[in-house]
PDB file of N, CA and C in Angstrom:
ATOM      1  N   MET A 351     161.190 145.506   0.939  1.00 78.00           N
ATOM      2  CA  MET A 351     161.216 144.191   0.266  1.00 78.00           C
ATOM      3  C   MET A 351     160.349 144.048  -1.004  1.00 78.00           C
ATOM      4  N   ALA A 352     159.466 144.747  -1.193  1.00 84.00           N
ATOM      5  CA  ALA A 352     158.662 144.659  -2.463  1.00 84.00           C
ATOM      6  C   ALA A 352     159.627 145.183  -3.843  1.00 84.00           C
ATOM      7  N   ILE A 353     160.549 146.033  -3.579  1.00 89.00           N
ATOM      8  CA  ILE A 353     161.237 146.485  -4.505  1.00 89.00           C
ATOM      9  C   ILE A 353     162.129 145.390  -5.168  1.00 89.00           C
ATOM     10  N   VAL A 354     162.626 144.613  -4.274  1.00 91.00           N
ATOM     11  CA  VAL A 354     163.455 143.408  -4.818  1.00 91.00           C
ATOM     12  C   VAL A 354     162.611 142.457  -5.412  1.00 91.00           C
ATOM     13  N   SER A 355     161.381 142.038  -4.845  1.00 91.00           N
ATOM     14  CA  SER A 355     160.477 141.118  -5.392  1.00 91.00           C
ATOM     15  C   SER A 355     160.059 141.599  -6.817  1.00 91.00           C
ATOM     16  N   PHE A 356     159.733 142.915  -6.966  1.00 92.00           N
ATOM     17  CA  PHE A 356     159.287 143.414  -8.391  1.00 92.00           C
ATOM     18  C   PHE A 356     160.492 143.517  -9.417  1.00 92.00           C
ATOM     19  N   ILE A 357     161.669 143.476  -8.903  1.00 93.00           N
ATOM     20  CA  ILE A 357     162.940 143.380  -9.920  1.00 93.00           C
ATOM     21  C   ILE A 357     163.109 141.969 -10.239  1.00 93.00           C
ATOM     22  N   ILE A 358     162.790 141.058  -9.346  1.00 94.00           N
ATOM     23  CA  ILE A 358     162.918 139.722  -9.712  1.00 94.00           C
ATOM     24  C   ILE A 358     161.857 139.253 -10.596  1.00 94.00           C
ATOM     25  N   ILE A 359     160.665 139.957 -10.431  1.00 94.00           N
ATOM     26  CA  ILE A 359     159.419 139.575 -11.217  1.00 94.00           C
ATOM     27  C   ILE A 359     159.929 140.003 -12.868  1.00 94.00           C
ATOM     28  N   ALA A 360     160.435 141.292 -12.746  1.00 94.00           N
ATOM     29  CA  ALA A 360     160.925 141.799 -14.039  1.00 94.00           C
ATOM     30  C   ALA A 360     161.849 140.997 -14.734  1.00 94.00           C
ATOM     31  N   TRP A 361     162.731 140.583 -13.959  1.00 95.00           N
ATOM     32  CA  TRP A 361     163.818 139.569 -14.578  1.00 95.00           C
ATOM     33  C   TRP A 361     163.261 138.343 -15.056  1.00 95.00           C
ATOM     34  N   VAL A 362     162.208 137.603 -14.202  1.00 96.00           N
ATOM     35  CA  VAL A 362     161.690 136.463 -14.965  1.00 96.00           C
ATOM     36  C   VAL A 362     160.969 136.840 -15.972  1.00 96.00           C
ATOM     37  N   LEU A 363     160.187 137.796 -16.045  1.00 95.00           N
ATOM     38  CA  LEU A 363     159.400 138.343 -17.309  1.00 95.00           C
ATOM     39  C   LEU A 363     160.148 138.422 -18.488  1.00 95.00           C
ATOM     40  N   SER A 364     161.521 139.034 -18.305  1.00 94.00           N
ATOM     41  CA  SER A 364     162.332 139.166 -19.418  1.00 94.00           C
ATOM     42  C   SER A 364     162.793 137.912 -20.123  1.00 94.00           C
ATOM     43  N   TRP A 365     162.640 136.740 -19.367  1.00 96.00           N
ATOM     44  CA  TRP A 365     162.952 135.343 -20.081  1.00 96.00           C
ATOM     45  C   TRP A 365     161.965 135.103 -21.131  1.00 96.00           C
ATOM     46  N   PHE A 366     160.666 135.711 -20.952  1.00 96.00           N
ATOM     47  CA  PHE A 366     159.569 135.509 -21.914  1.00 96.00           C
ATOM     48  C   PHE A 366     159.652 136.584 -22.841  1.00 96.00           C
ATOM     49  N   ASN A 367     160.526 137.443 -22.926  1.00 94.00           N
ATOM     50  CA  ASN A 367     160.682 138.767 -23.823  1.00 94.00           C
ATOM     51  C   ASN A 367     159.365 139.676 -23.505  1.00 94.00           C
ATOM     52  N   PHE A 368     159.046 139.587 -22.076  1.00 94.00           N
ATOM     53  CA  PHE A 368     158.081 140.555 -21.820  1.00 94.00           C
ATOM     54  C   PHE A 368     158.670 142.077 -21.872  1.00 94.00           C
ATOM     55  N   ASP A 369     160.054 142.197 -21.685  1.00 93.00           N
ATOM     56  CA  ASP A 369     160.655 143.406 -21.744  1.00 93.00           C
ATOM     57  C   ASP A 369     160.627 144.203 -23.037  1.00 93.00           C
ATOM     58  N   ARG A 370     160.724 143.193 -24.280  1.00 94.00           N
ATOM     59  CA  ARG A 370     160.756 143.725 -25.468  1.00 94.00           C
ATOM     60  C   ARG A 370     159.270 144.266 -25.933  1.00 94.00           C
ATOM     61  N   LEU A 371     158.117 143.669 -25.405  1.00 94.00           N
ATOM     62  CA  LEU A 371     156.860 143.848 -25.624  1.00 94.00           C
ATOM     63  C   LEU A 371     156.526 145.200 -24.689  1.00 94.00           C
ATOM     64  N   PHE A 372     156.941 145.267 -23.489  1.00 92.00           N
ATOM     65  CA  PHE A 372     156.808 146.397 -22.656  1.00 92.00           C
ATOM     66  C   PHE A 372     157.477 147.721 -23.357  1.00 92.00           C
ATOM     67  N   ILE A 373     158.555 147.580 -23.874  1.00 93.00           N
ATOM     68  CA  ILE A 373     159.487 148.620 -24.343  1.00 93.00           C
ATOM     69  C   ILE A 373     158.609 149.093 -25.775  1.00 93.00           C
ATOM     70  N   GLN A 374     158.223 148.195 -26.567  1.00 94.00           N
ATOM     71  CA  GLN A 374     157.565 148.443 -27.860  1.00 94.00           C
ATOM     72  C   GLN A 374     156.114 149.093 -27.438  1.00 94.00           C
ATOM     73  N   ALA A 375     155.471 148.618 -26.341  1.00 93.00           N
ATOM     74  CA  ALA A 375     154.145 149.301 -26.197  1.00 93.00           C
ATOM     75  C   ALA A 375     154.337 150.797 -25.550  1.00 93.00           C
ATOM     76  N   PHE A 376     155.298 150.797 -24.719  1.00 91.00           N
ATOM     77  CA  PHE A 376     155.630 152.146 -24.453  1.00 91.00           C
ATOM     78  C   PHE A 376     155.902 153.198 -25.381  1.00 91.00           C
ATOM     79  N   LYS A 377     156.619 152.811 -26.315  1.00 93.00           N
ATOM     80  CA  LYS A 377     157.066 153.643 -27.447  1.00 93.00           C
ATOM     81  C   LYS A 377     155.735 153.957 -28.338  1.00 93.00           C
ATOM     82  N   GLU A 378     155.049 152.906 -28.593  1.00 94.00           N
ATOM     83  CA  GLU A 378     153.760 153.282 -29.275  1.00 94.00           C
ATOM     84  C   GLU A 378     152.787 154.145 -28.589  1.00 94.00           C
ATOM     85  N   LEU A 379     152.756 153.919 -27.296  1.00 94.00           N
ATOM     86  CA  LEU A 379     151.634 154.563 -26.448  1.00 94.00           C
ATOM     87  C   LEU A 379     151.976 156.064 -26.203  1.00 94.00           C
ATOM     88  N   PHE A 380     153.217 156.333 -25.854  1.00 93.00           N
ATOM     89  CA  PHE A 380     153.739 157.687 -25.344  1.00 93.00           C
ATOM     90  C   PHE A 380     154.783 158.243 -26.486  1.00 93.00           C
ATOM     91  N   ASN A 381     155.094 157.553 -27.503  1.00 93.00           N
ATOM     92  CA  ASN A 381     155.961 158.050 -28.446  1.00 93.00           C
ATOM     93  C   ASN A 381     157.287 158.436 -27.871  1.00 93.00           C
ATOM     94  N   LYS A 382     157.838 157.614 -26.944  1.00 89.00           N
ATOM     95  CA  LYS A 382     159.080 157.760 -26.075  1.00 89.00           C
ATOM     96  C   LYS A 382     160.069 156.447 -26.282  1.00 89.00           C
ATOM     97  N   GLU A 383     161.256 156.764 -26.394  1.00 88.00           N
ATOM     98  CA  GLU A 383     162.140 155.626 -26.295  1.00 88.00           C
ATOM     99  C   GLU A 383     162.453 155.204 -25.023  1.00 88.00           C
ATOM    100  N   VAL A 384     162.383 153.879 -24.773  1.00 88.00           N
ATOM    101  CA  VAL A 384     162.480 153.445 -23.214  1.00 88.00           C
ATOM    102  C   VAL A 384     163.681 152.174 -23.532  1.00 88.00           C
ATOM    103  N   SER A 385     164.578 152.215 -22.779  1.00 92.00           N
ATOM    104  CA  SER A 385     165.671 151.218 -22.672  1.00 92.00           C
ATOM    105  C   SER A 385     165.264 150.127 -21.672  1.00 92.00           C
ATOM    106  N   LYS A 386     166.139 148.941 -21.582  1.00 93.00           N
ATOM    107  CA  LYS A 386     165.920 148.111 -20.516  1.00 93.00           C
ATOM    108  C   LYS A 386     166.134 148.473 -19.016  1.00 93.00           C
ATOM    109  N   ALA A 387     166.971 149.585 -18.914  1.00 94.00           N
ATOM    110  CA  ALA A 387     167.163 150.080 -17.751  1.00 94.00           C
ATOM    111  C   ALA A 387     166.029 150.835 -17.103  1.00 94.00           C
ATOM    112  N   SER A 388     165.230 151.368 -18.117  1.00 92.00           N
ATOM    113  CA  SER A 388     164.114 151.948 -17.806  1.00 92.00           C
ATOM    114  C   SER A 388     162.863 151.079 -17.269  1.00 92.00           C
ATOM    115  N   TYR A 389     163.016 149.940 -18.227  1.00 93.00           N
ATOM    116  CA  TYR A 389     162.068 148.806 -17.717  1.00 93.00           C
ATOM    117  C   TYR A 389     162.049 148.347 -16.424  1.00 93.00           C
ATOM    118  N   TYR A 390     163.409 148.132 -15.833  1.00 94.00           N
ATOM    119  CA  TYR A 390     163.728 147.643 -14.555  1.00 94.00           C
ATOM    120  C   TYR A 390     163.322 148.734 -13.475  1.00 94.00           C
ATOM    121  N   PHE A 391     163.660 150.133 -13.905  1.00 94.00           N
ATOM    122  CA  PHE A 391     163.415 151.082 -12.980  1.00 94.00           C
ATOM    123  C   PHE A 391     161.828 151.166 -12.756  1.00 94.00           C
ATOM    124  N   ILE A 392     161.120 150.948 -13.908  1.00 93.00           N
ATOM    125  CA  ILE A 392     159.691 151.078 -13.589  1.00 93.00           C
ATOM    126  C   ILE A 392     159.245 150.076 -12.570  1.00 93.00           C
ATOM    127  N   PHE A 393     159.597 148.776 -12.710  1.00 93.00           N
ATOM    128  CA  PHE A 393     159.346 147.697 -11.895  1.00 93.00           C
ATOM    129  C   PHE A 393     159.790 148.027 -10.577  1.00 93.00           C
ATOM    130  N   ALA A 394     160.989 148.672 -10.294  1.00 95.00           N
ATOM    131  CA  ALA A 394     161.494 149.131  -9.083  1.00 95.00           C
ATOM    132  C   ALA A 394     160.504 150.173  -8.231  1.00 95.00           C
ATOM    133  N   CYS A 395     160.006 151.117  -9.179  1.00 95.00           N
ATOM    134  CA  CYS A 395     159.280 152.078  -8.770  1.00 95.00           C
ATOM    135  C   CYS A 395     157.903 151.611  -8.148  1.00 95.00           C
ATOM    136  N   ILE A 396     157.292 150.609  -8.978  1.00 94.00           N
ATOM    137  CA  ILE A 396     156.070 149.814  -8.581  1.00 94.00           C
ATOM    138  C   ILE A 396     156.207 149.182  -7.227  1.00 94.00           C
ATOM    139  N   GLY A 397     157.271 148.627  -7.106  1.00 92.00           N
ATOM    140  CA  GLY A 397     157.853 147.972  -5.738  1.00 92.00           C
ATOM    141  C   GLY A 397     157.835 148.948  -4.635  1.00 92.00           C
ATOM    142  N   ALA A 398     158.586 150.208  -4.867  1.00 92.00           N
ATOM    143  CA  ALA A 398     158.857 151.194  -3.977  1.00 92.00           C
ATOM    144  C   ALA A 398     157.337 151.612  -3.513  1.00 92.00           C
ATOM    145  N   ILE A 399     156.357 151.825  -4.283  1.00 93.00           N
ATOM    146  CA  ILE A 399     155.092 152.354  -4.143  1.00 93.00           C
ATOM    147  C   ILE A 399     154.404 151.221  -3.162  1.00 93.00           C
ATOM    148  N   GLY A 400     154.576 149.973  -3.631  1.00 87.00           N
ATOM    149  CA  GLY A 400     154.015 149.002  -2.749  1.00 87.00           C
ATOM    150  C   GLY A 400     154.550 149.030  -1.122  1.00 87.00           C
ATOM    151  N   ASP A 401     155.879 149.365  -1.091  1.00 85.00           N
ATOM    152  CA  ASP A 401     156.430 149.428   0.322  1.00 85.00           C
ATOM    153  C   ASP A 401     155.892 150.701   0.925  1.00 85.00           C
ATOM    154  N   VAL A 402     155.780 151.734   0.400  1.00 88.00           N
ATOM    155  CA  VAL A 402     155.325 152.960   0.972  1.00 88.00           C
ATOM    156  C   VAL A 402     153.778 152.770   1.298  1.00 88.00           C
ATOM    157  N   VAL A 403     152.921 152.141   0.582  1.00 86.00           N
ATOM    158  CA  VAL A 403     151.589 151.735   0.874  1.00 86.00           C
ATOM    159  C   VAL A 403     151.587 150.832   2.133  1.00 86.00           C
ATOM    160  N   SER A 404     152.303 149.648   2.205  1.00 81.00           N
ATOM    161  CA  SER A 404     152.236 148.974   3.266  1.00 81.00           C
ATOM    162  C   SER A 404     152.835 149.786   4.556  1.00 81.00           C
ATOM    163  N   LEU A 405     153.818 150.622   4.212  1.00 81.00           N
ATOM    164  CA  LEU A 405     154.234 151.361   5.531  1.00 81.00           C
ATOM    165  C   LEU A 405     153.089 152.281   6.124  1.00 81.00           C
ATOM    166  N   PHE A 406     152.340 152.988   5.377  1.00 84.00           N
ATOM    167  CA  PHE A 406     151.174 153.763   5.784  1.00 84.00           C
ATOM    168  C   PHE A 406     150.144 152.740   6.274  1.00 84.00           C
ATOM    169  N   ASN A 407     149.849 151.537   5.877  1.00 81.00           N
ATOM    170  CA  ASN A 407     148.874 150.783   6.319  1.00 81.00           C
ATOM    171  C   ASN A 407     149.288 149.902   7.545  1.00 81.00           C
ATOM    172  N   GLY A 408     150.377 150.293   7.995  1.00 73.00           N
ATOM    173  CA  GLY A 408     150.915 149.519   9.234  1.00 73.00           C
ATOM    174  C   GLY A 408     151.494 148.182   9.091  1.00 73.00           C
ATOM    175  N   SER A 409     151.413 147.451   7.827  1.00 70.00           N
ATOM    176  CA  SER A 409     151.729 146.028   7.750  1.00 70.00           C
ATOM    177  C   SER A 409     153.328 145.942   7.279  1.00 70.00           C
ATOM    178  N   PHE A 410     153.888 147.051   7.152  1.00 60.00           N
ATOM    179  CA  PHE A 410     155.396 147.043   6.907  1.00 60.00           C
ATOM    180  C   PHE A 410     156.113 146.327   7.784  1.00 60.00           C
ATOM    181  N   TYR A 411     155.827 146.642   9.188  1.00 63.00           N
ATOM    182  CA  TYR A 411     156.589 146.231  10.180  1.00 63.00           C
ATOM    183  C   TYR A 411     156.177 144.756  10.537  1.00 63.00           C
ATOM    184  N   ASP A 412     155.209 144.380  10.080  1.00 58.00           N
ATOM    185  CA  ASP A 412     154.717 142.746  10.225  1.00 58.00           C
ATOM    186  C   ASP A 412     155.655 141.904   9.579  1.00 58.00           C
ATOM    187  N   LYS A 413     156.133 142.355   8.375  1.00 57.00           N
ATOM    188  CA  LYS A 413     156.825 141.714   7.354  1.00 57.00           C
ATOM    189  C   LYS A 413     158.283 141.533   7.858  1.00 57.00           C
ATOM    190  N   ILE A 414     158.837 142.322   8.678  1.00 53.00           N
ATOM    191  CA  ILE A 414     160.091 142.586   8.906  1.00 53.00           C
ATOM    192  C   ILE A 414     160.284 141.553  10.202  1.00 53.00           C
TER     193      ILE A 414
END
């Protein structure tokens, strides 16, 4: 469930051009080209990590 939440957060942040800021910062810090697909993929990965952490804490089944 956190995956969907983080993708929605990424979408809302893109209304305020956070995606451009993120892509530019990633390019300057790591000297790598990043697209919008990578931007959403990173947010999805953060959500997946959140789901895995809540699964190991035992709180995952409380949300369902």
